[in-house]
Coordinates of C-alpha atoms in Angstrom, one line a residue:
X282 CA 190.7 35.1 -174.1
X283 CA 192.7 32.4 -175.8
X284 CA 193.0 30.4 -172.5
X285 CA 189.3 30.8 -171.8
X286 CA 188.4 29.4 -175.2
X287 CA 190.8 26.4 -174.5
X288 CA 189.2 25.9 -171.1
X289 CA 185.7 25.9 -172.7
X290 CA 186.7 23.2 -175.2
X291 CA 188.3 21.1 -172.5
X292 CA 185.1 21.3 -170.4
X293 CA 183.4 19.3 -173.2
X294 CA 186.4 17.0 -173.8
X295 CA 187.6 15.9 -170.3
X296 CA 190.5 13.9 -171.8
X297 CA 192.5 16.9 -172.9
X298 CA 194.5 19.4 -170.8
X299 CA 192.4 21.8 -168.6
X300 CA 195.1 23.9 -167.0
X301 CA 195.3 26.7 -169.6
X302 CA 196.2 30.0 -167.8
X303 CA 196.8 28.3 -164.4
X304 CA 200.1 29.0 -162.6
X305 CA 199.4 28.2 -158.9
X306 CA 197.6 25.6 -156.8
X307 CA 196.8 23.3 -159.7
X308 CA 197.7 19.8 -160.8
X309 CA 196.7 17.6 -163.7
X310 CA 197.8 14.1 -164.4
X311 CA 196.9 11.1 -166.6
X312 CA 197.2 7.4 -165.6
X313 CA 198.3 4.9 -168.2
X314 CA 198.2 1.2 -167.3
X315 CA 200.3 -1.1 -169.4
X316 CA 200.3 -4.9 -169.1
X317 CA 202.1 -7.1 -171.7
X318 CA 200.2 -10.1 -173.1
X319 CA 202.2 -12.6 -171.0
X320 CA 201.4 -10.5 -167.9
X321 CA 205.1 -10.5 -167.0
X322 CA 205.0 -6.8 -166.6
X323 CA 202.4 -4.4 -165.2
X324 CA 203.2 -0.7 -165.2
X325 CA 201.4 2.5 -164.4
X326 CA 202.9 5.5 -166.1
X327 CA 201.6 8.9 -164.7
X328 CA 202.5 12.0 -166.6
X329 CA 201.4 15.4 -165.3
X330 CA 202.1 18.9 -164.1
X331 CA 202.2 20.3 -160.6
X332 CA 201.8 24.0 -159.6
X333 CA 202.3 24.8 -156.0
X334 CA 200.9 27.9 -154.1
X335 CA 204.4 29.4 -154.1
X336 CA 204.8 29.2 -157.8
X337 CA 207.2 26.2 -157.5
X338 CA 206.1 24.4 -160.6
X339 CA 207.3 21.4 -162.5
X340 CA 206.2 18.6 -164.9
X341 CA 206.6 15.0 -163.9
X342 CA 206.3 11.4 -164.9
X343 CA 205.8 8.8 -162.2
X344 CA 206.4 5.1 -163.0
X345 CA 204.9 2.3 -160.9
X346 CA 206.3 -1.1 -161.5
X347 CA 203.4 -3.2 -160.2
X348 CA 205.2 -6.5 -160.3
X349 CA 208.3 -5.4 -158.5
X350 CA 206.4 -2.9 -156.3
X351 CA 208.8 -0.1 -157.0
X352 CA 208.0 3.5 -157.9
X353 CA 210.1 6.3 -159.5
X354 CA 209.4 10.0 -159.9
X355 CA 211.0 12.1 -162.6
X356 CA 210.8 15.9 -162.6
X357 CA 211.0 18.0 -165.8
X358 CA 211.0 21.8 -166.3
X359 CA 207.6 23.3 -167.0
X360 CA 208.8 24.3 -170.4
X361 CA 209.1 20.6 -171.2
X362 CA 205.4 20.1 -170.7
X363 CA 203.8 20.6 -174.1
X364 CA 200.0 19.9 -174.2
X365 CA 198.0 20.2 -177.4
X366 CA 195.2 22.8 -177.4
X367 CA 193.2 20.8 -180.0
X368 CA 193.0 17.3 -178.5
X369 CA 194.4 15.0 -175.8
X370 CA 198.1 14.9 -176.6
X371 CA 200.8 15.8 -174.1
X372 CA 204.6 15.8 -174.6
X373 CA 207.0 15.8 -171.6
X374 CA 210.6 15.9 -172.7
X375 CA 211.0 13.0 -175.2
X376 CA 207.8 11.3 -174.0
X377 CA 204.4 11.5 -175.6
X378 CA 201.0 10.6 -174.3
X379 CA 197.7 10.4 -176.2
X380 CA 194.7 8.2 -176.8
X381 CA 196.3 6.8 -179.9
X382 CA 199.9 6.2 -179.0
X383 CA 202.6 6.3 -176.4
X384 CA 206.3 7.2 -176.7
X385 CA 208.4 6.6 -173.6
X386 CA 212.0 7.5 -172.9
X387 CA 212.5 6.6 -169.3
X388 CA 215.3 4.6 -167.5
X389 CA 213.0 1.6 -166.8
X390 CA 211.0 1.6 -169.9
X391 CA 211.3 3.1 -173.4
X392 CA 209.9 2.7 -176.9
X393 CA 206.6 3.4 -178.7
X394 CA 203.2 1.7 -178.6
X395 CA 200.1 2.1 -180.7
X396 CA 196.9 2.1 -178.8
X397 CA 194.2 0.0 -180.6
X398 CA 190.4 0.0 -180.1
X399 CA 190.1 2.3 -177.0
X400 CA 186.7 2.2 -175.3
X401 CA 185.7 5.7 -174.2
X402 CA 183.3 6.5 -171.4
X403 CA 180.1 7.6 -173.3
X404 CA 179.3 11.3 -173.5
X405 CA 175.7 12.4 -172.9
X406 CA 173.8 15.7 -172.9
X407 CA 174.8 17.5 -169.8
X408 CA 177.4 14.9 -168.9
X409 CA 180.6 15.2 -170.9
X410 CA 182.4 12.6 -168.8
X411 CA 182.4 10.3 -165.8
X412 CA 181.5 13.1 -163.3
X413 CA 178.1 13.9 -165.0
X414 CA 176.8 17.3 -164.1
X415 CA 179.5 17.8 -161.5
X416 CA 181.8 18.5 -164.4
X417 CA 180.3 22.0 -164.6
X418 CA 180.7 22.8 -160.9
X419 CA 183.6 25.3 -160.8
X420 CA 184.8 24.8 -157.2
X421 CA 185.4 21.0 -157.0
X422 CA 188.6 19.9 -155.2
X423 CA 189.4 17.3 -157.8
X424 CA 187.9 16.3 -161.1
X425 CA 188.1 12.8 -162.6
X426 CA 188.0 11.4 -166.1
X427 CA 188.2 8.1 -167.9
X428 CA 190.0 8.2 -171.3
X429 CA 189.8 4.5 -172.2
X430 CA 188.2 1.7 -170.2
X431 CA 190.0 -0.9 -172.2
X432 CA 192.3 -1.1 -175.2
X433 CA 195.1 -3.2 -176.7
X434 CA 198.7 -2.4 -177.6
X435 CA 200.8 -2.9 -180.7
X436 CA 204.5 -2.5 -180.5
X437 CA 207.6 -3.3 -178.4
X438 CA 209.2 -1.7 -175.4
X439 CA 212.6 -1.9 -173.8
X440 CA 211.9 -2.9 -170.2
X441 CA 215.0 -2.8 -168.0
X442 CA 217.1 -3.3 -171.2
X443 CA 215.1 -6.3 -172.4
X444 CA 212.9 -6.0 -175.5
X445 CA 209.4 -7.0 -174.7
X446 CA 206.5 -7.4 -177.2
X447 CA 203.4 -5.6 -175.9
X448 CA 201.3 -6.5 -178.9
X449 CA 198.0 -7.8 -177.7
X450 CA 198.6 -6.5 -174.2
X451 CA 195.9 -4.6 -172.4
X452 CA 195.7 -1.0 -171.1
X453 CA 193.6 1.5 -169.4
X454 CA 193.7 5.4 -169.2
X455 CA 192.2 7.8 -166.7
X456 CA 193.0 11.2 -165.4
X457 CA 192.6 13.8 -162.5
X458 CA 192.9 17.5 -162.3
X459 CA 192.2 20.2 -159.7
X460 CA 194.2 21.3 -156.6
X461 CA 194.2 18.3 -154.2
X462 CA 193.1 14.7 -153.9
X463 CA 190.3 14.0 -151.5
X464 CA 191.0 13.4 -147.8
X465 CA 190.2 9.7 -148.2
X466 CA 189.2 7.4 -151.0
X467 CA 189.0 3.8 -152.2
X468 CA 189.8 3.2 -155.9
X469 CA 190.1 0.0 -157.9
X470 CA 190.5 -0.8 -161.5
X471 CA 190.9 -4.0 -163.5
X472 CA 190.5 -5.1 -167.1
X473 CA 192.2 -8.5 -166.8
X474 CA 189.2 -10.9 -166.6
X475 CA 188.9 -14.3 -168.4
X476 CA 187.1 -14.4 -171.7
X477 CA 187.4 -13.1 -175.3
X478 CA 185.4 -9.9 -175.1
X479 CA 186.7 -6.9 -173.1
X480 CA 185.7 -6.8 -169.5
X481 CA 186.7 -3.8 -167.4
X482 CA 185.9 -2.3 -164.0
X483 CA 186.6 1.1 -162.5
X484 CA 185.3 2.1 -159.1
X485 CA 186.1 5.2 -157.0
X486 CA 184.6 6.2 -153.6
X487 CA 185.7 9.4 -151.9
X488 CA 184.9 12.0 -149.3
X489 CA 184.1 15.1 -151.3
X490 CA 184.1 18.7 -149.9
X491 CA 180.9 20.5 -150.7
X492 CA 179.9 24.1 -149.6
X493 CA 181.5 24.0 -146.2
X494 CA 180.5 20.4 -145.6
X495 CA 181.2 17.1 -147.4
X496 CA 179.6 13.9 -148.8
X497 CA 180.6 10.5 -149.9
X498 CA 180.6 10.3 -153.6
X499 CA 181.2 7.5 -156.0
X500 CA 181.7 6.7 -159.7
X501 CA 181.6 3.1 -161.0
X502 CA 181.7 1.7 -164.5
X503 CA 181.6 -2.0 -165.4
X504 CA 182.1 -2.9 -169.1
X505 CA 180.7 -6.3 -170.1
X506 CA 179.6 -7.5 -173.5
X507 CA 179.9 -4.0 -175.0
X508 CA 177.5 -2.6 -172.4
X509 CA 178.7 -0.1 -169.7
X510 CA 176.8 -0.5 -166.4
X511 CA 177.1 2.8 -164.5
X512 CA 176.6 3.5 -160.8
X513 CA 177.2 7.1 -159.6
X514 CA 176.1 9.5 -157.0
X515 CA 174.7 11.9 -159.6
X516 CA 172.5 9.1 -161.1
X517 CA 170.8 8.4 -157.8
X518 CA 172.6 5.0 -157.3
X519 CA 173.3 3.7 -153.8
X520 CA 176.3 2.0 -152.2
X521 CA 177.6 -0.1 -149.2
X522 CA 181.2 -0.4 -148.2
X523 CA 182.9 -2.7 -145.7
X524 CA 186.4 -3.7 -144.7
X525 CA 187.3 -7.1 -143.2
X526 CA 191.0 -7.8 -142.8
X527 CA 192.6 -7.5 -146.2
X528 CA 189.3 -7.6 -148.0
X529 CA 187.4 -4.6 -149.3
X530 CA 183.7 -5.1 -150.0
X531 CA 182.0 -2.6 -152.3
X532 CA 178.3 -2.9 -153.3
X533 CA 176.4 -0.6 -155.7
X534 CA 172.8 -0.6 -157.0
X535 CA 171.1 1.7 -159.4
X536 CA 167.5 2.7 -160.3
X537 CA 167.3 -0.1 -162.9
X538 CA 167.7 -2.6 -160.1
X539 CA 171.1 -3.6 -161.3
X540 CA 173.6 -4.5 -158.6
X541 CA 177.3 -4.8 -158.7
X542 CA 179.2 -6.6 -155.9
X543 CA 183.0 -6.2 -155.7
X544 CA 185.4 -8.0 -153.3
X545 CA 188.9 -6.6 -153.6
X546 CA 191.8 -8.5 -151.9
X547 CA 194.6 -6.2 -150.9
X548 CA 198.2 -7.0 -152.0
X549 CA 201.7 -5.5 -151.8
X550 CA 202.1 -2.2 -153.4
X551 CA 204.3 0.9 -153.5
X552 CA 204.0 4.6 -152.6
X553 CA 203.2 7.2 -155.2
X554 CA 203.2 10.9 -154.8
X555 CA 199.8 12.7 -154.8
X556 CA 198.8 16.4 -155.0
X557 CA 198.2 18.7 -152.1
X558 CA 197.3 22.3 -153.1
X559 CA 199.1 21.6 -156.4
X560 CA 202.3 20.3 -154.8
X561 CA 203.1 16.6 -155.3
X562 CA 203.8 16.2 -151.6
X563 CA 201.1 13.7 -150.6
X564 CA 201.5 9.9 -150.6
X565 CA 199.3 7.0 -151.6
X566 CA 200.1 3.3 -151.7
X567 CA 198.9 1.6 -154.8
X568 CA 199.0 -2.1 -155.5
X569 CA 198.8 -3.6 -159.0
X570 CA 198.6 -7.1 -157.6
X571 CA 195.2 -7.0 -156.1
X572 CA 192.6 -9.6 -157.0
X573 CA 188.9 -8.7 -157.6
X574 CA 185.8 -10.9 -157.3
X575 CA 183.0 -9.3 -159.3
X576 CA 179.4 -10.2 -159.5
X577 CA 176.7 -8.4 -161.5
X578 CA 172.9 -8.8 -161.2
X579 CA 170.1 -7.4 -163.2
X580 CA 167.2 -7.7 -160.9
X581 CA 167.4 -11.4 -159.7
X582 CA 169.2 -12.5 -162.8
X583 CA 173.0 -13.2 -162.6
X584 CA 174.6 -11.4 -165.5
X585 CA 178.3 -11.9 -164.7
X586 CA 180.6 -13.5 -162.2
X587 CA 184.3 -13.5 -162.5
X588 CA 187.8 -12.9 -161.1
X589 CA 190.1 -10.1 -162.1
X590 CA 193.8 -10.0 -161.7
X591 CA 196.5 -7.3 -162.1
X592 CA 194.0 -5.0 -160.4
X593 CA 194.9 -1.6 -159.2
X594 CA 193.8 -0.9 -155.6
X595 CA 194.2 2.2 -153.4
X596 CA 193.0 2.8 -149.9
X597 CA 194.0 6.3 -148.8
X598 CA 193.4 8.4 -145.7
X599 CA 190.8 7.7 -143.0
X600 CA 188.7 5.3 -145.2
X601 CA 186.5 4.4 -142.2
X602 CA 184.6 7.6 -143.1
X603 CA 183.5 5.9 -146.3
X604 CA 182.1 2.8 -144.7
X605 CA 178.4 1.9 -144.4
X606 CA 176.7 -1.4 -143.7
X607 CA 173.4 -0.1 -145.1
X608 CA 172.5 1.3 -148.5
X609 CA 173.2 5.0 -148.8
X610 CA 173.6 7.6 -151.5

């Protein structure tokens, strides 16, 4: 009964841990992006837990050094994974992850950071997170959440033995949970655009299993001038996707006649582990060096045009299944 109550609370608060009572074929992980103000360093820190179908379970922390294009994977005993039942806060060994602060004790990077002014994805009636009403579907292969579209850091970290001030640096937090990642997907994220006000983009397109069949689903959020422009399958938005050499073209339009055009230029990356039936035996290449060209229209009016850097970009699996030259839902 206690685990059911915890699961119920987590349903309405996607940031926190959802795996209460789970022991097999389950994973849950959070993605913390850290970039210092000089943009000398760009890291993705990914804490989580993996539960295989055979009961071979462990906690983990992945580290992607986006500048050096190197990745590390650290395993921990399940007993070292300590999630809070009251809010989003997870400890793994001597490391702590939350929406308010980070404590890292890893070979490449260690220290503590305060997270300032996080921008949450808005909650709505019947839509507790980025997945909208799909959040309530009990048989989804994978669930997705955005903890903070944009925030700043205060504090210093030891990076490869050198003290680096991250105060004023930018970050982003998202998460996934379920049993496996989709068979193919395109994902990109960036919050390093010129200007004083926060500008942040997250876009995910994937092949989603559904009742013996499948469909192409997408979730997109573009934060500009304190307004979040949303485009998603469950809102009735439409999309087009195209590849040309190392360029990825993503276009989205919603019922308000707002249109978002994204051109992502692929760059060198590194392989990360991804979940398959709860085991971290899959592989996905992620770059944190991609460049994004972003244009937003409201009807015929140009609202925004800019270039993003330090962008995360993943193309995984047979992405040709996601492509379409014409608008589709």
